[in-house]
Amino acid sequence: MPAATGTKRLRGISVFRPFVYGSEAQPFDPAKRPPHAPEDHTHQWRVYVKGVNDEDISYWLKKVQFKLHETYAQSVRTVEQPPFEVTETGWGEFEIQIKLYFVAESTEKPQTLWHSLKLHPYGPDAEAKKERREVVVSQNYEEVVFNEPVEQFYDILTGGTGATQPPKGKAGKNSKQVVQQQGGRTAEIPYNESPKNPYSRTTENKELDRLAAALKTVDQMLKEERAKLTEREKRLAELKESEGIPVVTKKK
Ligand code: SLL
């Protein structure tokens, strides 16, 4: 039986879309606490899911459900349109469950992420940051992968140009170009970072260089350690021999 409209999947095609999720928090300015904040609350915070460089992602993301700690009234907050975020006040850190619901055309099941809400500065300079009451940002870059999307969703993902045909040829560089030429939507991230957006191809390349350099260092360390071990084993054998302790060798 032929597949019903909208359920035919594009075999062998994967489409990924980048996004950012995380939180921002700041202690109240003692001079002007938010007027309705309960006595024991100390911080204002915001948890969010957004596009890299604030790109619109609502063409694939329909709604987001944030599950807060149960000390919050109505701890399950559903946000049906962008910005997909919840702003709150509180006193403690906790794990926030973030459930992503995709547009109906996708026929995809929701996906769940977890985010640790951070209220207090962490890492190097934490104390100084606390002193300055700096905004505490904790966020992650993530990619959602749609494997073998249904045709209708593929169209939406790649620009809603109405073309039902996936790019011809093998997936990879070429198909990416075709999608771009259509003036369609892509998973491109900006070339350079900006004060508002740390995720870029330049930062990605820098990170890759850093990883390659680290790998080289580890290789070098391993080589040195192995050389030391060989040297010590040799020395041990020599000592045993000079002390008359039989050196264990393979039986002939
Ligand atoms: C902790 N395990 O002990 C965590 C719990 C709960 C955070 C943190 C305020 C809720 C309200 C709030 O900040 N809850 O409105 O009462 O650190």
Coordinates of N, CA and C in Angstrom, one line a residue, residues 15 17 26 39 61 72 95 105 133 153 162 168 173 182 208 211 214 243:
V15 N 18.9 15.4 8.5 CA 19.0 16.9 8.5 C 19.1 17.3 10.0
R17 N 19.7 20.4 12.8 CA 19.5 21.9 13.1 C 20.1 22.2 14.4
Q26 N 21.0 36.1 37.9 CA 21.7 37.3 38.5 C 21.1 37.5 39.9
E39 N 10.1 36.6 50.0 CA 11.2 37.0 50.9 C 12.5 36.2 50.7
L61 N 10.7 23.9 15.6 CA 10.3 23.7 17.0 C 9.0 24.4 17.3
Y72 N 8.1 25.2 42.9 CA 7.5 26.3 42.1 C 6.0 25.9 41.9
E95 N 17.8 20.9 38.6 CA 17.8 20.4 37.2 C 16.5 20.7 36.5
E105 N 4.0 18.7 11.2 CA 4.3 18.1 10.0 C 5.5 17.1 10.1
R133 N 28.5 40.7 41.2 CA 27.1 40.3 40.9 C 26.9 40.1 39.4
F153 N 8.1 17.6 5.9 CA 9.0 18.2 6.9 C 10.3 18.6 6.3
G162 N 8.6 24.4 -1.5 CA 7.6 23.6 -2.2 C 8.2 22.4 -3.0
K168 N 19.9 16.4 -5.3 CA 20.4 15.2 -6.0 C 21.8 14.9 -5.6
K173 N 28.8 17.9 0.8 CA 29.0 19.2 0.3 C 28.0 19.7 -0.7
Q182 N 18.8 27.4 -3.2 CA 17.4 27.6 -3.2 C 17.0 28.8 -2.3
L208 N 38.8 22.8 17.4 CA 39.3 21.6 16.8 C 40.8 21.6 16.9
L211 N 41.9 20.8 20.3 CA 41.8 19.3 20.6 C 43.0 18.6 19.9
A214 N 46.0 19.1 21.9 CA 46.0 18.3 23.1 C 46.3 16.9 22.9
E243 N 72.1 -8.6 42.2 CA 71.8 -9.1 43.6 C 71.7 -10.6 43.6

